[in-house]
CSV table of C-alpha atoms in Angstrom, one decimal:
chain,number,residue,atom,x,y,z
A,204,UNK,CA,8.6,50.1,9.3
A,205,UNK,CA,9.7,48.1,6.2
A,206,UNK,CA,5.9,46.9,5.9
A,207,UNK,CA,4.6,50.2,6.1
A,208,UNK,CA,7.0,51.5,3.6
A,209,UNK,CA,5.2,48.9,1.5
A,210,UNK,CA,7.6,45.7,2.0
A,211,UNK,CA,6.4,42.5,-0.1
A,212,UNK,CA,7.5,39.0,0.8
A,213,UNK,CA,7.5,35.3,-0.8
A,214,UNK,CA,3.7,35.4,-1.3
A,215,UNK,CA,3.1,38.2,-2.8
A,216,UNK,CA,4.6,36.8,-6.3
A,217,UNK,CA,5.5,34.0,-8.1
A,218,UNK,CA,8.8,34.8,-8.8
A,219,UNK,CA,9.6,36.2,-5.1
A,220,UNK,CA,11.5,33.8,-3.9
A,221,UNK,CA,12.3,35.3,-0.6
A,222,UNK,CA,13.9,34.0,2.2
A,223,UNK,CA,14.6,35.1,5.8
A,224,UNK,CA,18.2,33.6,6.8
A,225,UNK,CA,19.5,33.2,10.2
A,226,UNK,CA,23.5,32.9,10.8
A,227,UNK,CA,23.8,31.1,14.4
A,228,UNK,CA,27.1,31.1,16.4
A,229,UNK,CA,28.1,27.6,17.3
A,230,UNK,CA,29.2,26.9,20.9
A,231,UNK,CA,32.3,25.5,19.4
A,232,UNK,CA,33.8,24.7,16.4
A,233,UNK,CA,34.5,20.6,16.8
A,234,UNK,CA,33.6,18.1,14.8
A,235,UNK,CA,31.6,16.4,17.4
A,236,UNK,CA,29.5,19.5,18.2
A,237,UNK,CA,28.9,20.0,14.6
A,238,UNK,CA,27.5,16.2,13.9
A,239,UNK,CA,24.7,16.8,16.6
A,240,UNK,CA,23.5,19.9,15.2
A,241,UNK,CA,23.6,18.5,11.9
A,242,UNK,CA,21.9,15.4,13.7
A,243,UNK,CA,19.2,17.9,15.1
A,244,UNK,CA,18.6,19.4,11.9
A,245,UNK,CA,18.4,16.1,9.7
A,246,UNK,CA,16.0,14.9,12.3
A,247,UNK,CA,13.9,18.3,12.5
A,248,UNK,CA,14.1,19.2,9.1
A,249,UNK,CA,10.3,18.3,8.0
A,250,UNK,CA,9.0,19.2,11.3
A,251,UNK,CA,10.9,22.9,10.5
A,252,UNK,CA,9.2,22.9,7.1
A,253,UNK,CA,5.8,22.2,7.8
A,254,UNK,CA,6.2,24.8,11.0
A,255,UNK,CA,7.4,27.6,8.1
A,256,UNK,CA,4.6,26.9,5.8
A,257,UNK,CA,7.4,27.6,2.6
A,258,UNK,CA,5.6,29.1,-0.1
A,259,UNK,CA,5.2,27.9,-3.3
A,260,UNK,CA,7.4,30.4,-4.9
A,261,UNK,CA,10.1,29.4,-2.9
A,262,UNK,CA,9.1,25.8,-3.5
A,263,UNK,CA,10.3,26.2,-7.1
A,264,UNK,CA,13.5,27.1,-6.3
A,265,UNK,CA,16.5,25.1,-4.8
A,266,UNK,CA,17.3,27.0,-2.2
A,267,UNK,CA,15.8,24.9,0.6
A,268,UNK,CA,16.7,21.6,-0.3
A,269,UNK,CA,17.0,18.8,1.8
A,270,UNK,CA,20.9,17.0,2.1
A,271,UNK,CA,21.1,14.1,0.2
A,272,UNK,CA,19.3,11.0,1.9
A,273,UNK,CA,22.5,8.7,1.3
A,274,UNK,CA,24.4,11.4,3.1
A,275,UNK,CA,21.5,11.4,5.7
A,276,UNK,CA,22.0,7.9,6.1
A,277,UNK,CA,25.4,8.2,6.9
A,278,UNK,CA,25.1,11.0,9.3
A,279,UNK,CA,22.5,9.3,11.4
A,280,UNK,CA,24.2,6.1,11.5
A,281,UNK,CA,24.6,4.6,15.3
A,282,UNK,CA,28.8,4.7,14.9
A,283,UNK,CA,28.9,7.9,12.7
A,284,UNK,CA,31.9,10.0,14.8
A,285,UNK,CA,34.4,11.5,11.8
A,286,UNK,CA,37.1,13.9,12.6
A,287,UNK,CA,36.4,17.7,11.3
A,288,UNK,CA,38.5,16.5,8.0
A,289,UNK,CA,36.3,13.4,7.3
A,290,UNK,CA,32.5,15.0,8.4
A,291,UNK,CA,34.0,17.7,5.7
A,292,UNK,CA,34.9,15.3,3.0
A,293,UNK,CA,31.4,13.3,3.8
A,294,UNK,CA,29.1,16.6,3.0
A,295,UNK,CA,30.8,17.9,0.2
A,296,UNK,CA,30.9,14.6,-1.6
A,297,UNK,CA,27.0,14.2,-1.3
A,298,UNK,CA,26.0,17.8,-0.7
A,299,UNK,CA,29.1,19.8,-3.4
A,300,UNK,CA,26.7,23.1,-3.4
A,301,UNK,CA,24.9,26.0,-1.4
A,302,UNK,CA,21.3,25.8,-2.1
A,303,UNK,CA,20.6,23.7,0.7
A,304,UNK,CA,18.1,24.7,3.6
A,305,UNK,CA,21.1,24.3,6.3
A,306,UNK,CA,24.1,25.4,4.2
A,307,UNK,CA,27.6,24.4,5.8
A,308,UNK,CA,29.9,26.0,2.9
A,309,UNK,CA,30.6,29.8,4.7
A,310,UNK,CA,31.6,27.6,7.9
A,311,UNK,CA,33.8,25.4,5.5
A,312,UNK,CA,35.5,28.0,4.1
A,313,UNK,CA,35.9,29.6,7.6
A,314,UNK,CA,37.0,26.2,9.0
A,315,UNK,CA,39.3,24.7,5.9
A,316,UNK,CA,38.9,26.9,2.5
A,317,UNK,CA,41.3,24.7,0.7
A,318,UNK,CA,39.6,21.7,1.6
A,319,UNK,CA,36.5,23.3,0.1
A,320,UNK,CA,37.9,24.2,-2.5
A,321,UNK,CA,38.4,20.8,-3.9
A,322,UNK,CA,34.9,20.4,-3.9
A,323,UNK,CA,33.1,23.8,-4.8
A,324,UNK,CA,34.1,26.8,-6.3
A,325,UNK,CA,31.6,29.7,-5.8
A,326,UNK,CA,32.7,33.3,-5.4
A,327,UNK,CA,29.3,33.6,-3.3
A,328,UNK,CA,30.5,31.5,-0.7
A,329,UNK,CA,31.9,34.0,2.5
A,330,UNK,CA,33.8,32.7,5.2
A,331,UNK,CA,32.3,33.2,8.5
A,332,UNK,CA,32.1,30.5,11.8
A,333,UNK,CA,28.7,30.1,11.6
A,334,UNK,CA,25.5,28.1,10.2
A,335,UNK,CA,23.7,29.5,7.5
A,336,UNK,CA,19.6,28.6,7.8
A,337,UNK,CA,18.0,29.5,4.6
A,338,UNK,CA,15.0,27.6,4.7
A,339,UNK,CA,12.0,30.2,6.4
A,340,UNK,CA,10.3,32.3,4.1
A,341,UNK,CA,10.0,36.2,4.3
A,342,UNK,CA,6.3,36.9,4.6
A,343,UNK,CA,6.7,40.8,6.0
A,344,UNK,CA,3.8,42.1,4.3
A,345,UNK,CA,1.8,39.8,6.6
A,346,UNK,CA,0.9,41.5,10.4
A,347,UNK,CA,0.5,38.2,12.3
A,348,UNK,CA,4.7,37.0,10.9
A,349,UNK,CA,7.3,38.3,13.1
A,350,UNK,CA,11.0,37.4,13.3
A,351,UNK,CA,10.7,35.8,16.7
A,352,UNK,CA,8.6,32.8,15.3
A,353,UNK,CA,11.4,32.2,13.2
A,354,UNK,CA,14.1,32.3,15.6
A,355,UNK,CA,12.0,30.7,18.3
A,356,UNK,CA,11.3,27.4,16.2
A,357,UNK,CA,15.5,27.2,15.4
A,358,UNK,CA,15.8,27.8,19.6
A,359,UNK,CA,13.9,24.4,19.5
A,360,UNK,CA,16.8,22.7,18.0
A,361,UNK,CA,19.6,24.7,19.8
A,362,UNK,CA,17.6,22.9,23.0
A,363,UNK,CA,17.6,19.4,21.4
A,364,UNK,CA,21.2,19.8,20.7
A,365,UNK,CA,22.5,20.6,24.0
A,366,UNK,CA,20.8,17.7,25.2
A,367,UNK,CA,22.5,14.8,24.2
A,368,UNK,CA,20.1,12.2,25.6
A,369,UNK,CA,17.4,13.4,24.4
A,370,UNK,CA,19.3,14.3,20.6
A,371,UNK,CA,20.0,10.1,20.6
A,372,UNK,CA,16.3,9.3,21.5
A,373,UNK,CA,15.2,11.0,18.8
A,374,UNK,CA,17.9,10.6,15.6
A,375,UNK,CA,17.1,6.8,16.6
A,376,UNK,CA,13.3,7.3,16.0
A,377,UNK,CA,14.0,9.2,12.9
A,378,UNK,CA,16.4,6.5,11.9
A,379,UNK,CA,13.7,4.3,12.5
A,380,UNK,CA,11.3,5.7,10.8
A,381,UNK,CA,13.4,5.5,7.3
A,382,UNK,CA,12.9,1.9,7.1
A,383,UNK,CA,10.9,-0.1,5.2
A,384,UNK,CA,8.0,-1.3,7.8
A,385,UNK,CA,3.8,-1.3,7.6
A,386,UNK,CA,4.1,1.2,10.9
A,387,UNK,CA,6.2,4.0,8.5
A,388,UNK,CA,4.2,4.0,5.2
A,389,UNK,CA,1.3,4.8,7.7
A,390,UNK,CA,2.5,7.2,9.8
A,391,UNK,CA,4.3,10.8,9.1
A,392,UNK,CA,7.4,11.7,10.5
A,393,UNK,CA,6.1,15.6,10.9
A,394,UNK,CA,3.4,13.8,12.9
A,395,UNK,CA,5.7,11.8,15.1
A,396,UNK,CA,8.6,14.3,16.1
A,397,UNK,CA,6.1,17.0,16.7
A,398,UNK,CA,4.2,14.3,18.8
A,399,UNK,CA,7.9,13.2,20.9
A,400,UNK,CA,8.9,17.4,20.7
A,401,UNK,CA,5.4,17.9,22.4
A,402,UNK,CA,5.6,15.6,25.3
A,403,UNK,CA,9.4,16.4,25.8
A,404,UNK,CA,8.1,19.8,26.4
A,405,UNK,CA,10.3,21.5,23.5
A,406,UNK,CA,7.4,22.8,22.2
């Protein structure tokens, strides 16, 4: 209905930054559930980009930036296990701001607001117990886009995440593959995990 009523998304202009967002429900609100999805996400984030195609418009903007590598580094470290305070402390001090593609600030204010606080002031922020996923564009003028594809692609890491085995096999390939080696500067990390999410059937 929107796209017949004429409905434009992020490729129709320049400056139309649009974004579809998605608010998931954790299972539960520990620190150790948290760390694997963060884990997931850190680990599927290029594959999740290339899959959405951004647009260039959005591109420009930055709203779906990456976490900090140094705070990648530390989250994908083999004895990385902080308590809620800590992982808190850990992303704010390398990640103080929303305009990331998987923004943790309306969970922190849900979970601790006066923890927050001490890192980020924003009036924008709103307090709800859930992720916020702002990377996929909106392309609604376009027939062939539908939510689901969206969604679907984000299920893909719900999977990953409720399989812890499989969740360590791959945060140690990604780790892997963000060291210095003759094997890394000529492969892609889309290429591989969409290779190892193939043949574990995720996709």
């Amino acid at each position: 209905e929107l796209r017949r009523a004429g409905a434009l998304g992020s490729r129709e202009a320049l400056y139309y930054a649009f974004g579809l967002q998605l608010n998931p429900e954790l299972p539960d609100l520990s620190a150790t559930t948290l760390v694997r999805y963060l884990q997931a996400f850190a680990a599927l984030y290029e594959w999740l980009k290339a899959r959405h195609q951004i647009d260039f418009s959005r591109k420009l903007t930055s709203y779906i930036e990456p976490w900090s590598s140094t705070y990648i580094d530390l989250l994908i470290s083999e004895d990385y296990a902080p308590d809620m305070e800590k992982l808190m402390r850990d992303y704010l001090h390398y990640n103080p701001t929303r305009n990331k593609a998987l923004d943790l600030l309306p969970l922190f204010a849900h979970l601790n607001s006066g923890l927050l606080a001490e890192y980020v002031e924003d009036e924008r922020i709103k307090s709800r117990p859930t992720l916020h996923y702002r990377l996929p564009d909106c392309d609604i003028d376009n027939p062939d886009w539908h939510f689901s594809t969206v969604w679907n692609d984000w299920v893909v890491l719900e999977q990953l995440v409720a399989n812890a085995d499989d969740l360590s096999k791959l945060v140690t390939e990604f780790r892997n593959s963000r060291k210095l080696s003759l094997h890394n500067l000529t492969h892609s990390w889309i290429d591989t995990s969409d290779q190892w999410l193939r043949s574990g059937n995720y996709v």
